[in-house]
Coordinates of C-alpha atoms and ligand atoms in Angstrom, one line a residue:
X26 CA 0.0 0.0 0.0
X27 CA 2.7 2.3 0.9
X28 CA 4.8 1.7 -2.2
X29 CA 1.8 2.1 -4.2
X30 CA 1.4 5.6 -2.7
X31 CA 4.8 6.3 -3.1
X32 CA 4.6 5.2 -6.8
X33 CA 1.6 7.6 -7.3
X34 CA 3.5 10.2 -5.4
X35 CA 6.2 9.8 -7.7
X36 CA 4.7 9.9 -10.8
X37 CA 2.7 13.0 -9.8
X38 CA 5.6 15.0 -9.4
X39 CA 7.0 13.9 -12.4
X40 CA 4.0 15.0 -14.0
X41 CA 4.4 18.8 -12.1
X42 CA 7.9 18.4 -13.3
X43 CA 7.0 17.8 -17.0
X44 CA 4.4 20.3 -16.9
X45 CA 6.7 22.9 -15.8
X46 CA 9.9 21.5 -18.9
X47 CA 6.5 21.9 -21.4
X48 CA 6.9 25.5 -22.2
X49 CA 10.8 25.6 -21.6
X50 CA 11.2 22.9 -23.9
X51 CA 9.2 24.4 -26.7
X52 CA 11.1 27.6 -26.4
X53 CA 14.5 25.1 -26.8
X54 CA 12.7 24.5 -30.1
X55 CA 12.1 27.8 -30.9
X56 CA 15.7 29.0 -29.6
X57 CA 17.1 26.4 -32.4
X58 CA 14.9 26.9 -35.4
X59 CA 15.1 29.4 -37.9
X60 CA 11.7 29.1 -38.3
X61 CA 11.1 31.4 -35.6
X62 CA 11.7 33.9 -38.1
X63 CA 8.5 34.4 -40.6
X64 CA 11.4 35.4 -43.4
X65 CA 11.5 33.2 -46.0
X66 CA 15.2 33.4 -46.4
X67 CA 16.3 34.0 -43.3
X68 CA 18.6 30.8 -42.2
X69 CA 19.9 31.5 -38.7
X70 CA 18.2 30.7 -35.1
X71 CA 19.2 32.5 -31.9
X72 CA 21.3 29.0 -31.1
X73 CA 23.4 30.2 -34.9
X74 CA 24.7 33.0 -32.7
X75 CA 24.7 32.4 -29.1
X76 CA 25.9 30.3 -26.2
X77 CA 24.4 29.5 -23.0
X78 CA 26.8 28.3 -20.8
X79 CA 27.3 30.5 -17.8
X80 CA 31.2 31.9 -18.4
X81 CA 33.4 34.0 -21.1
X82 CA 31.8 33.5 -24.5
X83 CA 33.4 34.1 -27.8
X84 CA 30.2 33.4 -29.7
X85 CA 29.3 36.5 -32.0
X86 CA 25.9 37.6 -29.7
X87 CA 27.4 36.3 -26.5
X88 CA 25.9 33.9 -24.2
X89 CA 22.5 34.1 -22.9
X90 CA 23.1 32.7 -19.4
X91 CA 21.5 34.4 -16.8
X92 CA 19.7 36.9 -19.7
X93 CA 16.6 36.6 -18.2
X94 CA 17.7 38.2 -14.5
X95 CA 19.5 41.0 -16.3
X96 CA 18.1 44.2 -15.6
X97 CA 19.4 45.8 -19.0
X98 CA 20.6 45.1 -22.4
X99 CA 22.5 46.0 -26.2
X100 CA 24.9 48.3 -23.4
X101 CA 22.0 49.5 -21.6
X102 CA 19.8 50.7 -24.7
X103 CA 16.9 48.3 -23.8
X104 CA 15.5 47.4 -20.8
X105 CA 13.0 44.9 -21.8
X106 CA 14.0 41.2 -22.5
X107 CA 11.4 41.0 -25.5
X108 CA 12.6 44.4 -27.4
X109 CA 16.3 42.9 -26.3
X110 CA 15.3 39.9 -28.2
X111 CA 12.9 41.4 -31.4
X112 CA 16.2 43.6 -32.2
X113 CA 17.4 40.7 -33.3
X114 CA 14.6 38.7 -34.9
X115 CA 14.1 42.0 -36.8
X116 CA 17.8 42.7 -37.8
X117 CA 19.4 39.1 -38.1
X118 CA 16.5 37.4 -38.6
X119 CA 14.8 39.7 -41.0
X120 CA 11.7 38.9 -39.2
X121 CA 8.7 40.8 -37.9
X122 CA 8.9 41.1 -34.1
X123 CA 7.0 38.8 -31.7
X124 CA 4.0 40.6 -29.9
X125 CA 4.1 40.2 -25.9
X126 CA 1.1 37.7 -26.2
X127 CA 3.0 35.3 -28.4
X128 CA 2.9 31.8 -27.5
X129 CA 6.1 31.5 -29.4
X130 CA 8.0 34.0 -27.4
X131 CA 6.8 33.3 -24.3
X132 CA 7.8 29.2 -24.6
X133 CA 11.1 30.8 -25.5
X134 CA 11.6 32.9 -22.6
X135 CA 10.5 30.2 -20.3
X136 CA 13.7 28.3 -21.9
X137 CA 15.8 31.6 -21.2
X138 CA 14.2 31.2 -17.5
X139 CA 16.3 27.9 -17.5
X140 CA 19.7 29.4 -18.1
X141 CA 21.7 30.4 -14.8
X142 CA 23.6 32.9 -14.8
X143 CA 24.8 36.1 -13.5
X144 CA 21.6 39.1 -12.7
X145 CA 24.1 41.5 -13.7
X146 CA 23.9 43.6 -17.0
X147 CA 26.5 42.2 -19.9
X148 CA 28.4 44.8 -21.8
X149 CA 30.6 44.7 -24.9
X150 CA 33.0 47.2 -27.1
X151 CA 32.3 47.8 -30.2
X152 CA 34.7 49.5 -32.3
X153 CA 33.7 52.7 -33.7
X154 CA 35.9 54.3 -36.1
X155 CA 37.3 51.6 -38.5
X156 CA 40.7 53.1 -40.2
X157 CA 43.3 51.3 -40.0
X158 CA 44.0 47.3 -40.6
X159 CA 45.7 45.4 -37.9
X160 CA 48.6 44.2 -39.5
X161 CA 51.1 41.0 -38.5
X162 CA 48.5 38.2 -38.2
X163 CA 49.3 34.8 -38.6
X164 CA 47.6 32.9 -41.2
X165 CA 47.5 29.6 -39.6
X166 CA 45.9 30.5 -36.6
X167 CA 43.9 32.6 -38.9
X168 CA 42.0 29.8 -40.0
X169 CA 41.3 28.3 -36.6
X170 CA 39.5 32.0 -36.3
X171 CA 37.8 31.7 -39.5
X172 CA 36.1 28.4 -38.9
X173 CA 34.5 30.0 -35.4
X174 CA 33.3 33.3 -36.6
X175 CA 33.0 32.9 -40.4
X176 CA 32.4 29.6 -41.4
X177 CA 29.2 28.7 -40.5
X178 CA 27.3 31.1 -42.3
X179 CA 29.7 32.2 -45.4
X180 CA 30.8 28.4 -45.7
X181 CA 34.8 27.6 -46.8
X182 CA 36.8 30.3 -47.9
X183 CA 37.0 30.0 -52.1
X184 CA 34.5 27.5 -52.3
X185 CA 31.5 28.0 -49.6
X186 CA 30.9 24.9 -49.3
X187 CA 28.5 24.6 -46.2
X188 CA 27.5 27.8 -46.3
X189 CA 24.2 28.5 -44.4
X190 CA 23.0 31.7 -45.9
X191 CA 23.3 31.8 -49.6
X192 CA 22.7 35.9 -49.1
X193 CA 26.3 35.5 -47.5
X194 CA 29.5 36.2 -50.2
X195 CA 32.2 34.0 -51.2
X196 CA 35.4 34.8 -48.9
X197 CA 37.7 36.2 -49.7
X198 CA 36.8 36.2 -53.5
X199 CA 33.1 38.0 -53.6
X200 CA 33.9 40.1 -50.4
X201 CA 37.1 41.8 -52.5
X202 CA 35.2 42.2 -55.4
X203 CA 32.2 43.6 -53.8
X204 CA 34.4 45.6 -51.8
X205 CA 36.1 46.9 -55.0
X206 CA 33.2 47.8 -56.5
X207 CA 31.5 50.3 -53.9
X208 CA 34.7 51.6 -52.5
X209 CA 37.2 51.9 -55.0
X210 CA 38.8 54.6 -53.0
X211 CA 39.5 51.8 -49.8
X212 CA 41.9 48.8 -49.1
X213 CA 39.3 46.0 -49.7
X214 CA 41.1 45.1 -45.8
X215 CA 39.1 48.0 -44.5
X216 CA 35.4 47.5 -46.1
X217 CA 35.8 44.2 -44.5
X218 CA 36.9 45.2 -41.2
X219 CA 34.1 47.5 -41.0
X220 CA 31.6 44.7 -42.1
X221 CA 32.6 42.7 -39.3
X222 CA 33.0 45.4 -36.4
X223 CA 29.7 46.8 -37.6
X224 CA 27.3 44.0 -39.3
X225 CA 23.9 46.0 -40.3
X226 CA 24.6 49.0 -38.3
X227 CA 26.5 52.1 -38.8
X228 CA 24.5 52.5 -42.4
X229 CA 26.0 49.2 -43.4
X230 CA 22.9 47.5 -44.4
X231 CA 22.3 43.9 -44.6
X232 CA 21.7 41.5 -41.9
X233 CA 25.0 40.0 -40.7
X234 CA 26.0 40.4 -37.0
X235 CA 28.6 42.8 -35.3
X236 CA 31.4 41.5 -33.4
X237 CA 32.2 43.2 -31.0
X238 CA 36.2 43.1 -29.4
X239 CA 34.9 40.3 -27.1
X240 CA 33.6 38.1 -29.8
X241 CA 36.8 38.8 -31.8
X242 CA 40.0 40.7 -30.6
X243 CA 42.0 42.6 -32.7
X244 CA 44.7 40.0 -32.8
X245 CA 42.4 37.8 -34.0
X246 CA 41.0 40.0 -36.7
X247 CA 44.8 40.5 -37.5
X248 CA 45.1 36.7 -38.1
X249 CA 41.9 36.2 -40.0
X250 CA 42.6 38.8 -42.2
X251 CA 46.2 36.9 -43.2
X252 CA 44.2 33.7 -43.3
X253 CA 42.1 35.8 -46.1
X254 CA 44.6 37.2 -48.2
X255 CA 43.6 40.7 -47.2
Ligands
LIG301 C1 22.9 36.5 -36.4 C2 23.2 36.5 -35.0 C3 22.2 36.6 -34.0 C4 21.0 36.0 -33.9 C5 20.4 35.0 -35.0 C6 20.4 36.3 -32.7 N1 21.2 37.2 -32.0 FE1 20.8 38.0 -30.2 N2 22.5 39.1 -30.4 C7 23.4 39.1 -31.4 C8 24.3 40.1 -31.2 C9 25.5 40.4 -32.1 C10 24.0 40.8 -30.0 C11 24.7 42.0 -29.3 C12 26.1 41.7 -28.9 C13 26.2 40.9 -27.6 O1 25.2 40.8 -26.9 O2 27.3 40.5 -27.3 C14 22.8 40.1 -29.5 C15 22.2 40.5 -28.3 C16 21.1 39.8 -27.8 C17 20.5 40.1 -26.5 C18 20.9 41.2 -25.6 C19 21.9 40.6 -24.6 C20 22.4 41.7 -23.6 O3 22.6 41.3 -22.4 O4 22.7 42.8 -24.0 C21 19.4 39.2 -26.3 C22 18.5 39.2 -25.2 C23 19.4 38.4 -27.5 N3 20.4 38.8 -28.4 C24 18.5 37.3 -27.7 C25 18.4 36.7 -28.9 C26 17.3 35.7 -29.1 C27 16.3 35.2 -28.1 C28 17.5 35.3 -30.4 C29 16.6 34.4 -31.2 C30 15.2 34.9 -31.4 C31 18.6 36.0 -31.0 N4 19.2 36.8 -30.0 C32 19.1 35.8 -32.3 C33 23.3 38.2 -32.5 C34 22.3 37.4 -32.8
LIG302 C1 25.3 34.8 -38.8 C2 25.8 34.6 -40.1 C3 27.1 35.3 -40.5 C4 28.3 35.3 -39.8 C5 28.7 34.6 -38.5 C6 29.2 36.1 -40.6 N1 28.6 36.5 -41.7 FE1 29.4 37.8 -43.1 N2 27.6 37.9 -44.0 C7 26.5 37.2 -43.7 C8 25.4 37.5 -44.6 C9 24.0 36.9 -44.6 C10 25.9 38.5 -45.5 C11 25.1 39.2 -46.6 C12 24.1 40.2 -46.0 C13 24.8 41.3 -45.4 O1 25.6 42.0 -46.1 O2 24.6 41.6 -44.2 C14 27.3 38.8 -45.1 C15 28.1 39.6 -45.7 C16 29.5 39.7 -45.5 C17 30.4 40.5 -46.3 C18 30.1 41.4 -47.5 C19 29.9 42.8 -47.2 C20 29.6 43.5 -48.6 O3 30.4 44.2 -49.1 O4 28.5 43.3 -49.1 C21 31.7 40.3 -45.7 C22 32.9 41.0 -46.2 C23 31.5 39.4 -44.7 N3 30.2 39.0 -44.5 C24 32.5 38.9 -43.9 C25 32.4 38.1 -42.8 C26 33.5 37.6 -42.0 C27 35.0 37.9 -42.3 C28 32.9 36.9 -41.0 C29 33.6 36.2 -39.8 C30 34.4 37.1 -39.0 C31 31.5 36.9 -41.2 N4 31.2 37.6 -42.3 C32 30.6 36.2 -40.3 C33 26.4 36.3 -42.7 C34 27.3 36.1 -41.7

């Protein structure tokens, strides 16, 4: 009699328990699909550009660990975990943002909910003025570089094969050219830079992330840029 209680006991609680992963594991759904996005095009999910372990993150949008406790985001320029969010469903995504009642967004931040981390706000640098090239990379660790930030949407350098977007250019090849083409007056070195340090902002256009100095160093943009031929 007792065990049987204990079995019933048991399996009520991991029904509570299942009840409360529901939501939280729908959002792990939405977190990973870029279906998320209502953009036919669009290829990316918020998992294409961010981590969520708690700790140092070199991931291009940082980690998410925690996100849900901070009490500000984007440097302090939002305040509110959804318009934290829709900036980039809107931007990256090329989507339209996700109303507060969404059944979508909520499952997601339920999954956010999920992520310990620190309740403290998370700021990055972003370079601001791009004029000069770092010089003196090294190619080989260049490509090491190339295959954490680059490669996953832009696929292989001269070939893309892999590549996730087929909006994003052939590197180096497409990216000179292209470069070449709207700024004949620049180094091909420097359109890039400023691609990377500034994605859609500044009046770039487009739809490619920023990385900021955490995401990628200088040094490192020194090596990739070796690794490119540029
Ligand atoms: C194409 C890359 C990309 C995608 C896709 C993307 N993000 Fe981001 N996200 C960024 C970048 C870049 C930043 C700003 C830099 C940073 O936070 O380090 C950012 C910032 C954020 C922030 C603010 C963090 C803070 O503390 O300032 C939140 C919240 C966020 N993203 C949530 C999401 C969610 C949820 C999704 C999916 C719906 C998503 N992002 C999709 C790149 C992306
Ligand atoms: C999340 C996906 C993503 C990542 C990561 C990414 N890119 Fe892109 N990139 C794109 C897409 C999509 C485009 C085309 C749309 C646009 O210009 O924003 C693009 C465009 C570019 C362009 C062309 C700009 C022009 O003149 O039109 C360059 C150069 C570039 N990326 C370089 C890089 C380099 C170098 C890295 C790694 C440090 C990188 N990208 C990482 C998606 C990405």
């Amino acid at each position: 009699m007792a065990a049987r209680a204990l079995i019933l006991v048991a399996l009520a609680t991991l029904g509570c328990d299942e009840d409360a992963l529901g939501p939280a594991r729908a959002g792990l759904g939405w977190f990973s699909r870029a279906a998320l996005s209502d953009h036919a095009e669009n290829r990316v999910a918020c998992a294409s550009c961010h981590d969520t372990a708690d700790g140092p993150s070199r991931a291009v949008g940082g980690t998410l660990a925690g996100v849900a406790t901070r009490p500000s985001f984007w440097n302090g320029a939002e305040t509110d975990l959804l318009d934290a969010t829709n900036a980039c469903l809107t931007t990256f995504m090329r989507s339209a943002p996700l109303d507060r009642d969404d059944g979508r967004g909520r499952a997601l931040f339920a999954y956010l909910e999920t992520l310990p981390g620190a309740a403290t706000p998370v700021t990055y640098s972003i370079q601001l003025a791009v004029t000069r090239a770092p010089g003196g990379g090294d190619a080989g660790r260049g490509a090491a570089v190339y295959q954490r930030a680059c490669d996953g949407c832009h696929g292989a350098p001269h070939t893309a094969d892999g590549r996730l977007d087929p909006g994003a250019p052939l590197l180096p090849e497409e990216a000179r050219s292209l470069a070449v083409q709207h700024f004949p007056t620049l180094s091909p070195a420097l359109v890039v830079i400023e691609k990377i340090r500034h994605g859609a902002f500044f009046g770039v256009g487009g739809w490619m992330p920023f990385f900021s100095l955490e995401a990628l160093s200088d040094p490192d943009l020194a090596d990739l840029l070796a690794y490119l031929t540029l």
